[in-house]
Structure formats: structure tokens, C-alpha cells
Amino acid sequence: MPLVVLGVTGCIGAYKAAEVLRELQKRGADVRVVMTPNAARFVSPMTFEALSRHPVFLDQFALGEEGEIQHVSLADAAELLLVAPATANTIGKFANGIADDALSTLFTATKAPVLVAPAMNVNMFEHPAIVANLETLRRRGVAFVEPGSGYLACGWLGKGRLAEVGDIVNAAMARLARRSDLAGESVLVTAGPTVEDLDPVRFVSNRSSGKMGYRLAEAARDRGARVVLVSGPTALPAPSGLEVVAVRSAAEMHAAVMARFEAASVLAMAAAVSDYRPAQAFAQKLKKAEGGLNVEMVRTPDILREVAARKGARFVIGFAAETEKLVESARRKRVEKKADLIVANDVSEDGAVFGNDENAAVLIDAAGETRVARTSKRALADRIWDRVVDLRKKA
Ligand code: CTP
């Protein structure tokens, strides 16, 4: 019976935490509740004590039943910390390491995966401070159940309403199931664009933001893998808990992957590697002249093809960005490049993929195809790893 610690914070959605608790129990979890003092103003701790059949952890200075220090013992025993609903205040404390109540103290003391279901007013949700805090936590491996849109308790219309109980519980169960299913794997992920210099000020590149590769690397880390992320230049902060290798050109990415491929058990080539680079990178800035400019471009090494040709027992994932005949081209690409799995993206829709936080894809492997409807890149990353785990188990 997995132990889920349910954190409840002070907002009107606190009453829904009782339903979350019941639903988690129905799905086989043992639930212990931690409340902030403000949560106790909305719902009595007795409600949660009666439902969970455990004392509620409310006072961070109170010792447990057997004299133990609860924020440590509970943090250690937890297999998942689920915070639903999570206020802007508690999210801010989590992001900044402030530990001034039972829940925020437990958060800093636990190594368990953390899932947060925020609930707040739409303007609060969009405030740059909150956006930054959410991003900080995401980068550190905290997962979120996105709030829904609709009428908020404060009378406003917009995003901020606590997600549906069913969605919260589904996300919690999925997080528990995925806890360590990539333990023992050494995952090498490439991400972002490559930049091919023409001269000291000009270059050829592409619109990749790197988000998909970063989310893929973070998801693998959260599922117990040792992760190396080889990244082209992006605007993204380096995720913690994994090794980041910064590269610029296709040639540098090629060298970085080749040096680390031997030690890897899984390679995911999410990078948008330039297929061509200027034949010559000029040492001095090119001066303009009358008439046009012809730049000779030459091919870069196809990293995916090269590593897949000598992959042995390693699992190789390629990405295919297509603007037409998505599945057909990606299927062909998988066979041609000898990849085990191809993640096919439709990039024809303007702005649908590049730089976006969401994506839809078709996962193509030897056994068939899995369509993933538009979802967050993190959720897509988890679907990709689900498929990898499945296929590795069968092999
Ligand atoms: N890739 C690579 N090395 C390159 C180019 C691409 O390893 N020099 C990898 C990418 O990381 C991706 C996959 O190949 O995983 C497919 O990339 P795609 O955008 O489909 O481009 P190409 O394979 O080059 O195919 P085409 O441009 O002909 O559609």
C-alpha cells in the first residue's frame, strides 16, 4: 500500500482535498494529511483525521505518536507528496526553501516525488512572481496538475480553479507507478537547436526552443535514470539533478554524443540538428559588396544515423519534424535510421510546436503507433518514457 502524504493549504478548494483523500484510498493508497494553519481555517483537521484514520500533521513542533520528529519521519516514509490545493503562498515557500510550517518543512525534507495542484485567482496565477516560482519548481522536478478554467470562487472567470478530483488522483497514481521505472538506465538526451557560424557575427540555426528535450531529460531523471543532457544554445535554465553538456554546432553535438554514447543505455535525439552548415566559417566579419551573396553549405554528420548503426542493446529514440505525410515519412525515417522509436511532430501548424509548452505527437515503433493528443511537453515526455519502458520490458 503506497503511502501518500496529502498536503492541504488554505484556500476555498481545501474541502475538495477530502474527496481527493477518499479517492486515493479507493485506489489503494494509505493517506496521511499535512495541513497549513490556514487550511485548518477552511476545513477542520478532524475531517481529515476521521477519513484518513491518522492524526493530521499540523504543528511542526509537535512530536509524533512515538515521539518522532514528524516532518522528518513522514518526509522519509512518503512515497509521494501531493499538495492539493496549493496556494500561491505555499508554492512561493516551496520555490524559495522557506520552511515555516508543517507542510513547507516537510517539503524541504522529503526525497519523494512531489505533485502540486495549484488553485488561485487568475491574476495571481499569471503574476510574474508566481510564474517564476512555478518554473523554478518544475525545473527541480516538481510535477503539476494544471488548474482548470471557469468561474472562480472569487467571482472571476479564468484559469486558477483547482483541477478536477479525478484528474488529480489519476496524476498521483501515474506518478506513483512511474516512480523508479527507469532506475538503472543511463539516458543521454540531446536538445535544442544547433548554431552553425558563418562569421563572428552571423550564423544559421533553427526555431527549436529545446523545451521538448529538457522535459524529456527531466522526466527521465524523475523516473530514476542517470541523465546526461547535451544541449544546443537555448534560453532555458539548466535542470538540476542531471549533467548538462553545452554545445553550439552540429559538429560539437556530434562529438559530445559520441563521447557519451558508449556509457548510455538509452539515447533520445530530441535536438534539431542543422543538416547543413556554411562550408567555411570566416574568421573575420564578411563585408557587404554589390550584388547577392552565395554561401556554400555542406552536410553535417547525421548523429542519429551514426549511433543507431552501432547501437547494440541500446535503445535509440529519434524525432521527426514533418510538414506533410507525417506518419508515412516518420515510419520510413525510423527504418532508414534504425531507430527503435520515432516521435513524429507535425510542424506545419504555425507556432504549434516551436517554443510552445504543448505538443501532440505520434510515437512510432516496430510494434505500431501511439497517438498522443495535444498535451504539455512534460506529459508527452512521460508518455514517451512509458512506451520505452514497455518496449524494453518486452525485449
Ligand atoms: N538528426 C541528427 N543529426 C542530424 C540531423 C538530424 O541526429 N544531422 C536527428 C534529429 O535529432 C532527429 C532526427 O535526426 O532525432 C530527425 O530529424 P528531422 O528533423 O526529421 O530531419 P532529417 O532526419 O534530417 O530529415 P529531413 O530533413 O530529410 O526531413
Short mmCIF file of N, CA and C in Angstrom, two decimals, residues 42 51 110 125 198 264 374:
data_model
loop_
_atom_site.label_atom_id
_atom_site.label_comp_id
_atom_site.label_asym_id
_atom_site.label_seq_id
_atom_site.Cartn_x
_atom_site.Cartn_y
_atom_site.Cartn_z
N PHE A 42 -10.31 26.65 6.95
CA PHE A 42 -11.35 26.29 5.97
C PHE A 42 -12.01 24.95 6.28
N LEU A 51 -11.33 10.65 8.14
CA LEU A 51 -11.27 9.99 6.83
C LEU A 51 -9.98 9.17 6.67
N THR A 110 11.73 16.05 2.23
CA THR A 110 11.39 14.79 1.54
C THR A 110 12.16 14.60 0.24
N PHE A 125 -2.36 33.71 -10.68
CA PHE A 125 -1.73 32.63 -11.46
C PHE A 125 -0.83 33.18 -12.56
N LEU A 198 28.74 31.45 -39.60
CA LEU A 198 29.23 31.86 -40.91
C LEU A 198 30.46 32.77 -40.74
N ALA A 264 25.89 5.01 -22.33
CA ALA A 264 24.43 5.18 -22.23
C ALA A 264 23.70 3.88 -22.56
N ARG A 374 -2.73 16.56 -28.12
CA ARG A 374 -2.06 17.76 -27.61
C ARG A 374 -2.06 17.80 -26.08
#
